[in-house]
Tab-separated table of C-alpha atoms in Angstrom:
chain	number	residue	atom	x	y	z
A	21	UNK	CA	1.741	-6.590	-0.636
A	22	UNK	CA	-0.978	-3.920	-0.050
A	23	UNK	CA	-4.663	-5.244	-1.938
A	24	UNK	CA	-6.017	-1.301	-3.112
A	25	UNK	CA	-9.127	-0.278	-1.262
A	26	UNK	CA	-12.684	-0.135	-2.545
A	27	UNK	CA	-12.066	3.338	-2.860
A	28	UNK	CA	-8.605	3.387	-4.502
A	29	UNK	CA	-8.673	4.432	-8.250
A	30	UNK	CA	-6.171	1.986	-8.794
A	31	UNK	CA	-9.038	-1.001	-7.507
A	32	UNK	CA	-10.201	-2.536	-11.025
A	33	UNK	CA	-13.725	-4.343	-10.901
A	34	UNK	CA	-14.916	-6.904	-12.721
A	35	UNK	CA	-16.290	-6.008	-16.456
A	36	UNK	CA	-19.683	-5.321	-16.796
A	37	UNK	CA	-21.552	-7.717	-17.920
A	38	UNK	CA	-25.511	-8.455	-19.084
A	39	UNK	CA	-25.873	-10.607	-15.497
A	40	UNK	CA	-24.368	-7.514	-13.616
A	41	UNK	CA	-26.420	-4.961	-15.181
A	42	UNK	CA	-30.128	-6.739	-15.028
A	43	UNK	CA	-29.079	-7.574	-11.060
A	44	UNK	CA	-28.440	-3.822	-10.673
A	45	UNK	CA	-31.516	-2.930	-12.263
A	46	UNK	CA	-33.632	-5.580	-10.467
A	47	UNK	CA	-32.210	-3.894	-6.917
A	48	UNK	CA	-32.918	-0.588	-7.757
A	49	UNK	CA	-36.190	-1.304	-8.901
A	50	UNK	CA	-37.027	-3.255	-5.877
A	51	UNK	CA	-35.748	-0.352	-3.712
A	52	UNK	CA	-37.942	2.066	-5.353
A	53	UNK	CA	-40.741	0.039	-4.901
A	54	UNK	CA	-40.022	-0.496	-1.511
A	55	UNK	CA	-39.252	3.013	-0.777
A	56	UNK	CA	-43.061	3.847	-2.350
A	57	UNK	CA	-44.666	1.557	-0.136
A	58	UNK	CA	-43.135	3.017	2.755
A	59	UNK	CA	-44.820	6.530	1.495
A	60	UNK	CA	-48.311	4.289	0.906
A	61	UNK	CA	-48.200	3.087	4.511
A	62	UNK	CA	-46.347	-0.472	4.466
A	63	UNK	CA	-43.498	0.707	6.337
A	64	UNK	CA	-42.690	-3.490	7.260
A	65	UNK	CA	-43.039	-4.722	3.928
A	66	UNK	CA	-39.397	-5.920	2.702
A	67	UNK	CA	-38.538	-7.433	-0.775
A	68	UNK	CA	-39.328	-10.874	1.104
A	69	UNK	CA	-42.828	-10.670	1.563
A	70	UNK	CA	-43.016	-8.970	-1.794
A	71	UNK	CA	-41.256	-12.073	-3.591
A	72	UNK	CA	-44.318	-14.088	-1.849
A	73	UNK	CA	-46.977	-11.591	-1.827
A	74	UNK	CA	-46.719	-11.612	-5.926
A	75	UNK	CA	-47.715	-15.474	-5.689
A	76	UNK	CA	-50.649	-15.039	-3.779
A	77	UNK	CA	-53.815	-14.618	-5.781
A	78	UNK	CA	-57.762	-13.503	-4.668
A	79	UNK	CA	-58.557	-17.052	-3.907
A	80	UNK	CA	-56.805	-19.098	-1.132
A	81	UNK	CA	-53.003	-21.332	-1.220
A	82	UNK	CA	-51.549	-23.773	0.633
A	83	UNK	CA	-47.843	-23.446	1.387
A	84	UNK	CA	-46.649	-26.168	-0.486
A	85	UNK	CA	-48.254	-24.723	-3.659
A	86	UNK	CA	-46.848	-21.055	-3.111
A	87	UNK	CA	-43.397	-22.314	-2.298
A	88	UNK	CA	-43.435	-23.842	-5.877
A	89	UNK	CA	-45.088	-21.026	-7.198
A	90	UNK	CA	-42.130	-18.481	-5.316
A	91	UNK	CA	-39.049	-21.234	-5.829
A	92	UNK	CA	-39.038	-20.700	-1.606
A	93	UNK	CA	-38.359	-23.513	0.597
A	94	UNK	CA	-41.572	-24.263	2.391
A	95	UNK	CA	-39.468	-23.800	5.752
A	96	UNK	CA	-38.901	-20.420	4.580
A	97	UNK	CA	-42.120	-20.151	3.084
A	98	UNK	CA	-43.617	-20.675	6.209
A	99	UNK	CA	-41.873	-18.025	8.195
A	100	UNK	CA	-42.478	-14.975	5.454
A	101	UNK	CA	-46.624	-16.110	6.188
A	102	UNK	CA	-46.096	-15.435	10.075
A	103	UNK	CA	-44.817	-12.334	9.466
A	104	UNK	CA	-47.162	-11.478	6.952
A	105	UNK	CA	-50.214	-12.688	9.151
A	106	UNK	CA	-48.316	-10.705	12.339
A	107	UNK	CA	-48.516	-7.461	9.958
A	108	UNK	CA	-52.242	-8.100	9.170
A	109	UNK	CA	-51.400	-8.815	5.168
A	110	UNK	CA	-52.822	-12.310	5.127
A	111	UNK	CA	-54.832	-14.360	7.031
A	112	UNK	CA	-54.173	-18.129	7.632
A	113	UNK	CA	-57.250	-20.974	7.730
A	114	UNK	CA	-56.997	-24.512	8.210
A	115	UNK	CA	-57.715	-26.724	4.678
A	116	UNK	CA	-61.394	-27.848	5.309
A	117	UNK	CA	-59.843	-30.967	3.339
A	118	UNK	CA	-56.731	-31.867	4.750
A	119	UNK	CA	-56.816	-30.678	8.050
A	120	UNK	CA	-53.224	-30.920	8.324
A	121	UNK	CA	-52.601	-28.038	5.856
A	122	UNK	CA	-53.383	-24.247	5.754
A	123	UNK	CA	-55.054	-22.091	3.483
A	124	UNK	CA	-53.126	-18.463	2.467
A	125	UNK	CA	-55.167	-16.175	1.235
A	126	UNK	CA	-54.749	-11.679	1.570
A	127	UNK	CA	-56.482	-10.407	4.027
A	128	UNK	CA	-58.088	-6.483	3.060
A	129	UNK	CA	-54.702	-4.454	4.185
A	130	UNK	CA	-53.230	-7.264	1.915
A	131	UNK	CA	-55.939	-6.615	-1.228
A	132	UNK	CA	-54.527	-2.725	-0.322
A	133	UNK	CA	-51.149	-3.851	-0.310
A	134	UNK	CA	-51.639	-5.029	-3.967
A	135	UNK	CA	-53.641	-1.897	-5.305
A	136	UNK	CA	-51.090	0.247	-3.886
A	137	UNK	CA	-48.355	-1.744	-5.498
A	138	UNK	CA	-50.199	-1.290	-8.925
A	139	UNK	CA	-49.651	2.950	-7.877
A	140	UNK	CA	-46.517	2.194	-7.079
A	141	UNK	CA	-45.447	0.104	-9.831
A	142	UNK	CA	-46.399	3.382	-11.936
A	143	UNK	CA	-44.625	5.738	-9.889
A	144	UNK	CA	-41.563	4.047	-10.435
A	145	UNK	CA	-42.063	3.307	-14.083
A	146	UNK	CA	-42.175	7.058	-14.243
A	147	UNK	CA	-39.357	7.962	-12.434
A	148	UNK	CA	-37.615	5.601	-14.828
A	149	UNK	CA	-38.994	7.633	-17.865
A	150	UNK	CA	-38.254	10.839	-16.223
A	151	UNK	CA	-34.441	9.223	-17.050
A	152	UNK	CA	-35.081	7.759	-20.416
A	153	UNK	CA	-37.786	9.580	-21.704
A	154	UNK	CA	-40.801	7.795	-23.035
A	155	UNK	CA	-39.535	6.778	-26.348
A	156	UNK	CA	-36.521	4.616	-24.493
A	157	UNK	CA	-38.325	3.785	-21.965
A	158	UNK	CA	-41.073	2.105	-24.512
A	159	UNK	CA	-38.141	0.802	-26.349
A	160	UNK	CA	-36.495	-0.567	-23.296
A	161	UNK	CA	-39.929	-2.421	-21.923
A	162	UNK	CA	-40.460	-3.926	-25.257
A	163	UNK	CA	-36.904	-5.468	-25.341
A	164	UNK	CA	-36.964	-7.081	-21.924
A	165	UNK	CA	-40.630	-7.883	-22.896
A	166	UNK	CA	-39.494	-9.693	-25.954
A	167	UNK	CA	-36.443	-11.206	-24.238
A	168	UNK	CA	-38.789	-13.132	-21.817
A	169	UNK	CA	-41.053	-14.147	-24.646
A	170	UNK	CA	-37.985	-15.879	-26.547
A	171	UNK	CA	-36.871	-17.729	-23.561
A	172	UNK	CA	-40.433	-18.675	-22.276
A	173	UNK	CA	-39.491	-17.465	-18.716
A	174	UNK	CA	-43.160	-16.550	-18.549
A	175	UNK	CA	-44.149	-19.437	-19.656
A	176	UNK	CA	-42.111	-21.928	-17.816
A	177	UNK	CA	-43.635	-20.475	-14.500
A	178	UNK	CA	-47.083	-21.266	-15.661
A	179	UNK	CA	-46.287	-24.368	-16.902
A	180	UNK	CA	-45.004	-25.600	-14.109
A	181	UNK	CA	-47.993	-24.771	-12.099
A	182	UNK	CA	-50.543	-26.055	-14.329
C-alpha cells in the first residue's frame, strides 16, 4: 500500500496544537534573530551559542554553574565555550580558587554580541508587528507575558540558581 507523500493533498498532519504552535514560533523567532546577526556581523553565531550566551552575565561563570543555568550537559557545555572562545566571544581564565575550574566570562566582541542582540531583538519584534500590528502585537506579548507569570517559569529559573 502506497504511504501519500509530504506533498500529496491527500497526506493529513497531525492537529495543531498549543505545543506545535509555540515550537513554530520559537524557530522562527530564533531564525530571525539569527538571520539579524548575520547582517550585524556574527556570521558563526548559531542558536547554540545563543542558548549559552543568554546565561552568561558581565561578571565571570564556571561551567558547572552555566550548565545549570542553560539545562546543558557540562560535556556539551564545554564544547559551545571552545567555540565561543575560537570565535573571540568569550574568554576563558583559570578559577584563582579552585584551580581545577575555569572562569567564563564575554570577552568585548561578546559585550557587542549582546548590544547587537538588544537591536536585533527589536528588529524582529518589529517585523512581527509589521504582521500584527501594534495593538496585537501588545496584546499578544502581554498574554505570553502573563502565561509565564502564572506558571512561574521565570521564576523557577531563578530559584533554582539562587
Amino acid at each position: 500500500m502506497n504511504q501519500p507523500s509530504l506533498h500529496s493533498p491527500t497526506f493529513e498532519f497531525a492537529p495543531v496544537h498549543m505545543g506545535r504552535v509555540l515550537l513554530g514560533l520559537a524557530h522562527d523567532f530564533r531564525r530571525r534573530v539569527l538571520d539579524h546577526c548575520r547582517e550585524h556581523g556574527h556570521p558563526k553565531i548559531r542558536g547554540s551559542h545563543s542558548s549559552l550566551l543568554t546565561h552568561i552575565g558581565r561578571s565571570p561563570i564556571n561551567l558547572t554553574t552555566l550548565s545549570e543555568r542553560s539545562a546543558i550537559t557540562q560535556q556539551a557545555v564545554g564544547k559551545l565555550v571552545r567555540e565561543l572562545e575560537r570565535m573571540g566571544y568569550v574568554e576563558c581564565h583559570i578559577d584563582e580558587r579552585d584551580k581545577r575550574a575555569k572562569l567564563i566570562k564575554l570577552s568585548p566582541r561578546g559585550l557587542s554580541l549582546m548590544t547587537d542582540l538588544e537591536e536585533i531583538n527589536e528588529e524582529v519584534r518589529c517585523e512581527y508587528r509589521a504582521v500584527l500590528g501594534d495593538n496585537a502585537l501588545a496584546a499578544f506579548e502581554e498574554q505570553l507575558s502573563c502565561t509565564a507569570r502564572a506558571l512561574h517559569i521565570g521564576e523557577r529559573r531563578r530559584a533554582s540558581h539562587s
